[in-house]
Each structure stands twice: as C-alpha cells, then as structure tokens.
Amino acid sequence: ERVECEVPMRLSLIRIGFAGVCLAVTTAIVTAGGQLQKTNRTPEAQKLKNPAARTTASIDAGRKLYVFYCALCHGQYGKGDGGVYGAFGGGSPRNFVDNEWQSTVTDGEIFVAIQDGLGIVEMSGFKKKITESQTWDLVNYVRSIGEKSAAQ
C-alpha cells in the first residue's frame, strides 16, 4: 500500500512562494531607489519655507527625534549606515553628510520627505507620528549634520 505525504510538498511550495515574494519586494526596493528619491522634488515642496529658526533648542529637539525614528536606518551620524534598511535588500538610505545632497535639496523637500515618505518601500511617512513643528526641528537637525561634516 502506498502512503503519500503531502506535508513536505506543501512546505516546499510555501518556501518557494515566500522566496518569490521576498524577491519581488527586494527588486521593488532596489529598482525604486533612485526614482522614489525624485518624487518629492516638486515645486510645492521646493517653495516651502522652514518656519523654525535653526537654534540649538530646535536642533536638540530634532536630534532626539532622529535618534528615536531615523538612526536605525540612517545611522547614528546620518551617513546612511544604520543597517536596518540595507538588511532588507534595499541598499543604503540617504546619507545626510553628503555635501552635494545638502547643497541641492531644500528644507521644504526634506520636510515633505519626512512627512509623506518616499514611496511604499523606501521610507514611510511620519506625519501620523510627529507634528509639523517637530518635523521642522528634524529638518534643522539633518541640516546640522551636513554643516558638521562640511566643517571637518
């Protein structure tokens, strides 16, 4: 009498399906990287003016938010080397120390990226987690990271 065992076959199909989903997500993350960065380069975002003065208090408040929300992906010093994002096959997140990026992006574009996110897989938005005022403090902190690297 022949006994069939379906469990190993089902597990194999589940593994293949899971691997396919992982591959699709990884491909989406990798191919979307450069394209999603451009989505916030809109005239509206570029025209937004930062209402928060770049004071020590604002930068310190932004640093606290950065440590809590951003450092896991962007790294302790903002170099894009936090490791979490890259662990999922998405490459590296934005390097805030990059002087070329710092000189071409506006505060409004950084604000919109933080609030709205950068697409589905690259970075989720934080508008439901932090206020607009806190977001501007975070923008000021991100700017201060660039200023520190330019001075060194």
mmCIF file of N, CA, C and O in Angstrom, residues 54-127:
data_model
loop_
_atom_site.group_PDB
_atom_site.id
_atom_site.type_symbol
_atom_site.label_atom_id
_atom_site.label_comp_id
_atom_site.label_asym_id
_atom_site.label_seq_id
_atom_site.Cartn_x
_atom_site.Cartn_y
_atom_site.Cartn_z
ATOM 1 N N ARG A 54 16.933 77.887 13.103
ATOM 2 C CA ARG A 54 17.910 76.831 13.357
ATOM 3 C C ARG A 54 18.681 77.153 14.632
ATOM 4 O O ARG A 54 19.860 77.475 14.618
ATOM 5 N N THR A 55 17.987 77.021 15.753
ATOM 6 C CA THR A 55 18.568 77.308 17.069
ATOM 7 C C THR A 55 19.075 76.011 17.696
ATOM 8 O O THR A 55 18.737 74.912 17.257
ATOM 9 N N THR A 56 19.843 76.153 18.754
ATOM 10 C CA THR A 56 20.326 74.991 19.494
ATOM 11 C C THR A 56 19.152 74.175 20.026
ATOM 12 O O THR A 56 19.175 72.942 19.977
ATOM 13 N N ALA A 57 18.114 74.860 20.514
ATOM 14 C CA ALA A 57 16.945 74.156 21.052
ATOM 15 C C ALA A 57 16.240 73.341 19.970
ATOM 16 O O ALA A 57 15.857 72.188 20.192
ATOM 17 N N SER A 58 16.077 73.923 18.788
ATOM 18 C CA SER A 58 15.424 73.213 17.684
ATOM 19 C C SER A 58 16.259 72.021 17.224
ATOM 20 O O SER A 58 15.732 70.922 17.004
ATOM 21 N N ILE A 59 17.553 72.231 17.089
ATOM 22 C CA ILE A 59 18.446 71.147 16.657
ATOM 23 C C ILE A 59 18.468 70.025 17.694
ATOM 24 O O ILE A 59 18.415 68.842 17.339
ATOM 25 N N ASP A 60 18.502 70.370 18.978
ATOM 26 C CA ASP A 60 18.482 69.345 20.037
ATOM 27 C C ASP A 60 17.175 68.554 20.022
ATOM 28 O O ASP A 60 17.175 67.332 20.188
ATOM 29 N N ALA A 61 16.056 69.254 19.810
ATOM 30 C CA ALA A 61 14.763 68.569 19.723
ATOM 31 C C ALA A 61 14.750 67.645 18.503
ATOM 32 O O ALA A 61 14.265 66.504 18.582
ATOM 33 N N GLY A 62 15.294 68.119 17.398
ATOM 34 C CA GLY A 62 15.379 67.294 16.194
ATOM 35 C C GLY A 62 16.284 66.093 16.378
ATOM 36 O O GLY A 62 15.992 65.001 15.876
ATOM 37 N N ARG A 63 17.376 66.263 17.109
ATOM 38 C CA ARG A 63 18.300 65.156 17.374
ATOM 39 C C ARG A 63 17.601 64.045 18.150
ATOM 40 O O ARG A 63 17.762 62.864 17.842
ATOM 41 N N LYS A 64 16.801 64.419 19.135
ATOM 42 C CA LYS A 64 16.074 63.412 19.918
ATOM 43 C C LYS A 64 15.104 62.630 19.028
ATOM 44 O O LYS A 64 14.985 61.408 19.141
ATOM 45 N N LEU A 65 14.423 63.322 18.139
ATOM 46 C CA LEU A 65 13.517 62.652 17.199
ATOM 47 C C LEU A 65 14.305 61.753 16.250
ATOM 48 O O LEU A 65 13.884 60.632 15.946
ATOM 49 N N TYR A 66 15.440 62.248 15.787
ATOM 50 C CA TYR A 66 16.288 61.478 14.870
ATOM 51 C C TYR A 66 16.732 60.168 15.511
ATOM 52 O O TYR A 66 16.642 59.103 14.895
ATOM 53 N N VAL A 67 17.187 60.239 16.746
ATOM 54 C CA VAL A 67 17.652 59.035 17.452
ATOM 55 C C VAL A 67 16.512 58.024 17.558
ATOM 56 O O VAL A 67 16.703 56.832 17.346
ATOM 57 N N PHE A 68 15.314 58.491 17.838
ATOM 58 C CA PHE A 68 14.169 57.604 18.035
ATOM 59 C C PHE A 68 13.631 57.041 16.712
ATOM 60 O O PHE A 68 13.335 55.857 16.616
ATOM 61 N N TYR A 69 13.500 57.889 15.685
ATOM 62 C CA TYR A 69 12.833 57.479 14.451
ATOM 63 C C TYR A 69 13.762 57.159 13.276
ATOM 64 O O TYR A 69 13.380 56.407 12.389
ATOM 65 N N CYS A 70 14.936 57.741 13.233
ATOM 66 C CA CYS A 70 15.726 57.714 11.997
ATOM 67 C C CYS A 70 17.041 56.943 12.057
ATOM 68 O O CYS A 70 17.500 56.414 11.040
ATOM 69 N N ALA A 71 17.668 56.914 13.218
ATOM 70 C CA ALA A 71 19.028 56.381 13.320
ATOM 71 C C ALA A 71 19.147 54.912 12.936
ATOM 72 O O ALA A 71 20.185 54.496 12.419
ATOM 73 N N LEU A 72 18.109 54.118 13.173
ATOM 74 C CA LEU A 72 18.191 52.696 12.825
ATOM 75 C C LEU A 72 18.504 52.500 11.342
ATOM 76 O O LEU A 72 19.228 51.585 10.974
ATOM 77 N N CYS A 73 17.957 53.345 10.505
ATOM 78 C CA CYS A 73 18.224 53.222 9.061
ATOM 79 C C CYS A 73 19.349 54.150 8.603
ATOM 80 O O CYS A 73 20.239 53.743 7.870
ATOM 81 N N HIS A 74 19.282 55.420 9.017
ATOM 82 C CA HIS A 74 20.240 56.411 8.524
ATOM 83 C C HIS A 74 21.557 56.415 9.277
ATOM 84 O O HIS A 74 22.509 57.064 8.845
ATOM 85 N N GLY A 75 21.639 55.715 10.388
ATOM 86 C CA GLY A 75 22.874 55.630 11.151
ATOM 87 C C GLY A 75 22.971 56.698 12.220
ATOM 88 O O GLY A 75 22.335 57.742 12.138
ATOM 89 N N GLN A 76 23.792 56.430 13.202
ATOM 90 C CA GLN A 76 23.966 57.341 14.335
ATOM 91 C C GLN A 76 24.416 58.731 13.899
ATOM 92 O O GLN A 76 24.007 59.726 14.462
ATOM 93 N N TYR A 77 25.263 58.782 12.879
ATOM 94 C CA TYR A 77 25.803 60.069 12.430
ATOM 95 C C TYR A 77 25.219 60.531 11.096
ATOM 96 O O TYR A 77 25.738 61.448 10.476
ATOM 97 N N GLY A 78 24.152 59.866 10.630
ATOM 98 C CA GLY A 78 23.471 60.301 9.419
ATOM 99 C C GLY A 78 24.146 59.921 8.114
ATOM 100 O O GLY A 78 23.860 60.500 7.078
ATOM 101 N N LYS A 79 25.022 58.931 8.153
ATOM 102 C CA LYS A 79 25.775 58.559 6.955
ATOM 103 C C LYS A 79 25.078 57.487 6.113
ATOM 104 O O LYS A 79 25.652 56.978 5.156
ATOM 105 N N GLY A 80 23.850 57.122 6.478
ATOM 106 C CA GLY A 80 23.129 56.100 5.733
ATOM 107 C C GLY A 80 23.597 54.696 6.030
ATOM 108 O O GLY A 80 23.376 53.780 5.235
ATOM 109 N N ASP A 81 24.219 54.524 7.177
ATOM 110 C CA ASP A 81 24.817 53.225 7.508
ATOM 111 C C ASP A 81 24.198 52.573 8.745
ATOM 112 O O ASP A 81 24.851 51.846 9.465
ATOM 113 N N GLY A 82 22.898 52.810 8.952
ATOM 114 C CA GLY A 82 22.237 52.242 10.119
ATOM 115 C C GLY A 82 22.045 50.747 10.048
ATOM 116 O O GLY A 82 21.937 50.082 11.052
ATOM 117 N N GLY A 83 21.988 50.204 8.854
ATOM 118 C CA GLY A 83 21.943 48.764 8.685
ATOM 119 C C GLY A 83 20.577 48.139 8.558
ATOM 120 O O GLY A 83 20.430 47.121 7.909
ATOM 121 N N VAL A 84 19.545 48.724 9.144
ATOM 122 C CA VAL A 84 18.231 48.084 9.104
ATOM 123 C C VAL A 84 17.685 48.042 7.687
ATOM 124 O O VAL A 84 17.276 47.009 7.199
ATOM 125 N N TYR A 85 17.681 49.148 7.002
ATOM 126 C CA TYR A 85 17.137 49.207 5.637
ATOM 127 C C TYR A 85 17.923 48.295 4.705
ATOM 128 O O TYR A 85 17.360 47.531 3.947
ATOM 129 N N GLY A 86 19.227 48.345 4.782
ATOM 130 C CA GLY A 86 20.073 47.514 3.929
ATOM 131 C C GLY A 86 19.900 46.035 4.189
ATOM 132 O O GLY A 86 20.078 45.210 3.300
ATOM 133 N N ALA A 87 19.513 45.679 5.404
ATOM 134 C CA ALA A 87 19.317 44.263 5.742
ATOM 135 C C ALA A 87 18.171 43.655 4.955
ATOM 136 O O ALA A 87 18.101 42.460 4.768
ATOM 137 N N PHE A 88 17.267 44.489 4.454
ATOM 138 C CA PHE A 88 16.132 44.005 3.678
ATOM 139 C C PHE A 88 16.396 44.097 2.184
ATOM 140 O O PHE A 88 15.485 44.008 1.379
ATOM 141 N N GLY A 89 17.629 44.310 1.805
ATOM 142 C CA GLY A 89 17.982 44.324 0.393
ATOM 143 C C GLY A 89 17.757 45.644 -0.305
ATOM 144 O O GLY A 89 17.783 45.730 -1.519
ATOM 145 N N GLY A 90 17.524 46.704 0.456
ATOM 146 C CA GLY A 90 17.193 47.981 -0.149
ATOM 147 C C GLY A 90 18.365 48.900 -0.383
ATOM 148 O O GLY A 90 18.181 50.044 -0.724
ATOM 149 N N GLY A 91 19.573 48.423 -0.199
ATOM 150 C CA GLY A 91 20.712 49.303 -0.384
ATOM 151 C C GLY A 91 20.896 50.195 0.815
ATOM 152 O O GLY A 91 20.638 49.794 1.941
ATOM 153 N N SER A 92 21.302 51.419 0.581
ATOM 154 C CA SER A 92 21.566 52.349 1.674
ATOM 155 C C SER A 92 20.558 53.485 1.676
ATOM 156 O O SER A 92 20.213 54.008 0.629
ATOM 157 N N PRO A 93 20.111 53.890 2.849
ATOM 158 C CA PRO A 93 19.257 55.070 2.925
ATOM 159 C C PRO A 93 20.076 56.337 2.695
ATOM 160 O O PRO A 93 21.301 56.290 2.585
ATOM 161 N N ARG A 94 19.420 57.446 2.634
ATOM 162 C CA ARG A 94 20.054 58.742 2.366
ATOM 163 C C ARG A 94 21.196 58.997 3.330
ATOM 164 O O ARG A 94 21.093 58.793 4.524
ATOM 165 N N ASN A 95 22.303 59.471 2.786
ATOM 166 C CA ASN A 95 23.464 59.905 3.555
ATOM 167 C C ASN A 95 23.329 61.410 3.735
ATOM 168 O O ASN A 95 23.515 62.178 2.800
ATOM 169 N N PHE A 96 22.994 61.841 4.946
ATOM 170 C CA PHE A 96 22.789 63.271 5.209
ATOM 171 C C PHE A 96 24.093 64.050 5.270
ATOM 172 O O PHE A 96 24.088 65.271 5.273
ATOM 173 N N VAL A 97 25.212 63.373 5.345
ATOM 174 C CA VAL A 97 26.518 64.023 5.404
ATOM 175 C C VAL A 97 26.987 64.432 4.001
ATOM 176 O O VAL A 97 27.877 65.259 3.860
ATOM 177 N N ASP A 98 26.362 63.893 2.980
ATOM 178 C CA ASP A 98 26.724 64.160 1.591
ATOM 179 C C ASP A 98 26.525 65.648 1.264
ATOM 180 O O ASP A 98 25.396 66.137 1.199
ATOM 181 N N ASN A 99 27.623 66.358 1.059
ATOM 182 C CA ASN A 99 27.560 67.797 0.810
ATOM 183 C C ASN A 99 26.817 68.143 -0.475
ATOM 184 O O ASN A 99 26.127 69.163 -0.538
ATOM 185 N N GLU A 100 26.940 67.302 -1.495
ATOM 186 C CA GLU A 100 26.229 67.564 -2.755
ATOM 187 C C GLU A 100 24.717 67.525 -2.517
ATOM 188 O O GLU A 100 23.983 68.396 -2.970
ATOM 189 N N TRP A 101 24.256 66.511 -1.790
ATOM 190 C CA TRP A 101 22.829 66.424 -1.484
ATOM 191 C C TRP A 101 22.396 67.610 -0.630
ATOM 192 O O TRP A 101 21.379 68.243 -0.918
ATOM 193 N N GLN A 102 23.179 67.923 0.397
ATOM 194 C CA GLN A 102 22.844 69.039 1.289
ATOM 195 C C GLN A 102 22.720 70.359 0.517
ATOM 196 O O GLN A 102 21.880 71.184 0.835
ATOM 197 N N SER A 103 23.536 70.521 -0.514
ATOM 198 C CA SER A 103 23.522 71.796 -1.247
ATOM 199 C C SER A 103 22.432 71.870 -2.318
ATOM 200 O O SER A 103 22.144 72.950 -2.821
ATOM 201 N N THR A 104 21.824 70.745 -2.663
ATOM 202 C CA THR A 104 20.825 70.776 -3.730
ATOM 203 C C THR A 104 19.393 70.610 -3.247
ATOM 204 O O THR A 104 18.458 70.953 -3.960
ATOM 205 N N VAL A 105 19.199 70.082 -2.057
ATOM 206 C CA VAL A 105 17.853 69.847 -1.552
ATOM 207 C C VAL A 105 17.421 71.030 -0.682
ATOM 208 O O VAL A 105 18.244 71.650 -0.016
ATOM 209 N N THR A 106 16.126 71.357 -0.737
ATOM 210 C CA THR A 106 15.613 72.457 0.084
ATOM 211 C C THR A 106 15.062 71.908 1.399
ATOM 212 O O THR A 106 14.754 70.719 1.514
ATOM 213 N N ASP A 107 14.910 72.793 2.373
ATOM 214 C CA ASP A 107 14.299 72.398 3.637
ATOM 215 C C ASP A 107 12.893 71.851 3.392
ATOM 216 O O ASP A 107 12.467 70.893 4.033
ATOM 217 N N GLY A 108 12.170 72.472 2.462
ATOM 218 C CA GLY A 108 10.815 72.022 2.140
ATOM 219 C C GLY A 108 10.792 70.602 1.603
ATOM 220 O O GLY A 108 9.892 69.817 1.923
ATOM 221 N N GLU A 109 11.774 70.251 0.787
ATOM 222 C CA GLU A 109 11.836 68.897 0.237
ATOM 223 C C GLU A 109 12.134 67.871 1.337
ATOM 224 O O GLU A 109 11.562 66.779 1.343
ATOM 225 N N ILE A 110 13.005 68.233 2.269
ATOM 226 C CA ILE A 110 13.295 67.340 3.395
ATOM 227 C C ILE A 110 12.034 67.175 4.235
ATOM 228 O O ILE A 110 11.668 66.065 4.625
ATOM 229 N N PHE A 111 11.343 68.287 4.492
ATOM 230 C CA PHE A 111 10.107 68.268 5.271
ATOM 231 C C PHE A 111 9.071 67.327 4.639
ATOM 232 O O PHE A 111 8.493 66.481 5.315
ATOM 233 N N VAL A 112 8.843 67.471 3.341
ATOM 234 C CA VAL A 112 7.856 66.639 2.643
ATOM 235 C C VAL A 112 8.273 65.172 2.660
ATOM 236 O O VAL A 112 7.438 64.286 2.850
ATOM 237 N N ALA A 113 9.559 64.903 2.490
ATOM 238 C CA ALA A 113 10.032 63.513 2.532
ATOM 239 C C ALA A 113 9.763 62.885 3.891
ATOM 240 O O ALA A 113 9.328 61.735 3.983
ATOM 241 N N ILE A 114 9.996 63.639 4.960
ATOM 242 C CA ILE A 114 9.762 63.119 6.308
ATOM 243 C C ILE A 114 8.260 62.932 6.547
ATOM 244 O O ILE A 114 7.828 61.890 7.043
ATOM 245 N N GLN A 115 7.475 63.931 6.201
ATOM 246 C CA GLN A 115 6.037 63.863 6.439
ATOM 247 C C GLN A 115 5.338 62.806 5.591
ATOM 248 O O GLN A 115 4.558 62.014 6.094
ATOM 249 N N ASP A 116 5.622 62.802 4.280
ATOM 250 C CA ASP A 116 4.891 61.939 3.348
ATOM 251 C C ASP A 116 5.598 60.631 3.041
ATOM 252 O O ASP A 116 4.990 59.709 2.508
ATOM 253 N N GLY A 117 6.879 60.555 3.323
ATOM 254 C CA GLY A 117 7.644 59.363 2.996
ATOM 255 C C GLY A 117 8.121 59.383 1.556
ATOM 256 O O GLY A 117 7.856 60.324 0.802
ATOM 257 N N LEU A 118 8.816 58.340 1.186
ATOM 258 C CA LEU A 118 9.374 58.224 -0.160
ATOM 259 C C LEU A 118 8.907 56.917 -0.787
ATOM 260 O O LEU A 118 9.662 55.964 -0.893
ATOM 261 N N GLY A 119 7.664 56.880 -1.167
ATOM 262 C CA GLY A 119 7.139 55.679 -1.802
ATOM 263 C C GLY A 119 6.779 54.610 -0.794
ATOM 264 O O GLY A 119 6.878 54.787 0.414
ATOM 265 N N ILE A 120 6.377 53.491 -1.311
ATOM 266 C CA ILE A 120 5.880 52.407 -0.464
ATOM 267 C C ILE A 120 7.004 51.663 0.233
ATOM 268 O O ILE A 120 6.900 51.287 1.390
ATOM 269 N N VAL A 121 8.096 51.434 -0.471
ATOM 270 C CA VAL A 121 9.131 50.564 0.086
ATOM 271 C C VAL A 121 10.361 51.295 0.594
ATOM 272 O O VAL A 121 11.137 50.730 1.352
ATOM 273 N N GLU A 122 10.573 52.524 0.191
ATOM 274 C CA GLU A 122 11.814 53.192 0.561
ATOM 275 C C GLU A 122 11.779 53.774 1.972
ATOM 276 O O GLU A 122 12.654 53.523 2.776
ATOM 277 N N MET A 123 10.778 54.580 2.274
ATOM 278 C CA MET A 123 10.655 55.153 3.617
ATOM 279 C C MET A 123 9.209 55.568 3.823
ATOM 280 O O MET A 123 8.641 56.279 2.999
ATOM 281 N N SER A 124 8.621 55.141 4.925
ATOM 282 C CA SER A 124 7.251 55.539 5.209
ATOM 283 C C SER A 124 7.243 56.950 5.779
ATOM 284 O O SER A 124 8.245 57.425 6.312
ATOM 285 N N GLY A 125 6.115 57.619 5.641
ATOM 286 C CA GLY A 125 5.967 58.968 6.163
ATOM 287 C C GLY A 125 5.730 58.966 7.661
ATOM 288 O O GLY A 125 5.294 57.977 8.244
ATOM 289 N N PHE A 126 5.997 60.109 8.285
ATOM 290 C CA PHE A 126 5.882 60.216 9.739
ATOM 291 C C PHE A 126 4.831 61.219 10.176
ATOM 292 O O PHE A 126 4.766 61.563 11.349
ATOM 293 N N LYS A 127 3.985 61.692 9.263
ATOM 294 C CA LYS A 127 3.018 62.734 9.627
ATOM 295 C C LYS A 127 2.021 62.290 10.691
ATOM 296 O O LYS A 127 1.464 63.117 11.384
#
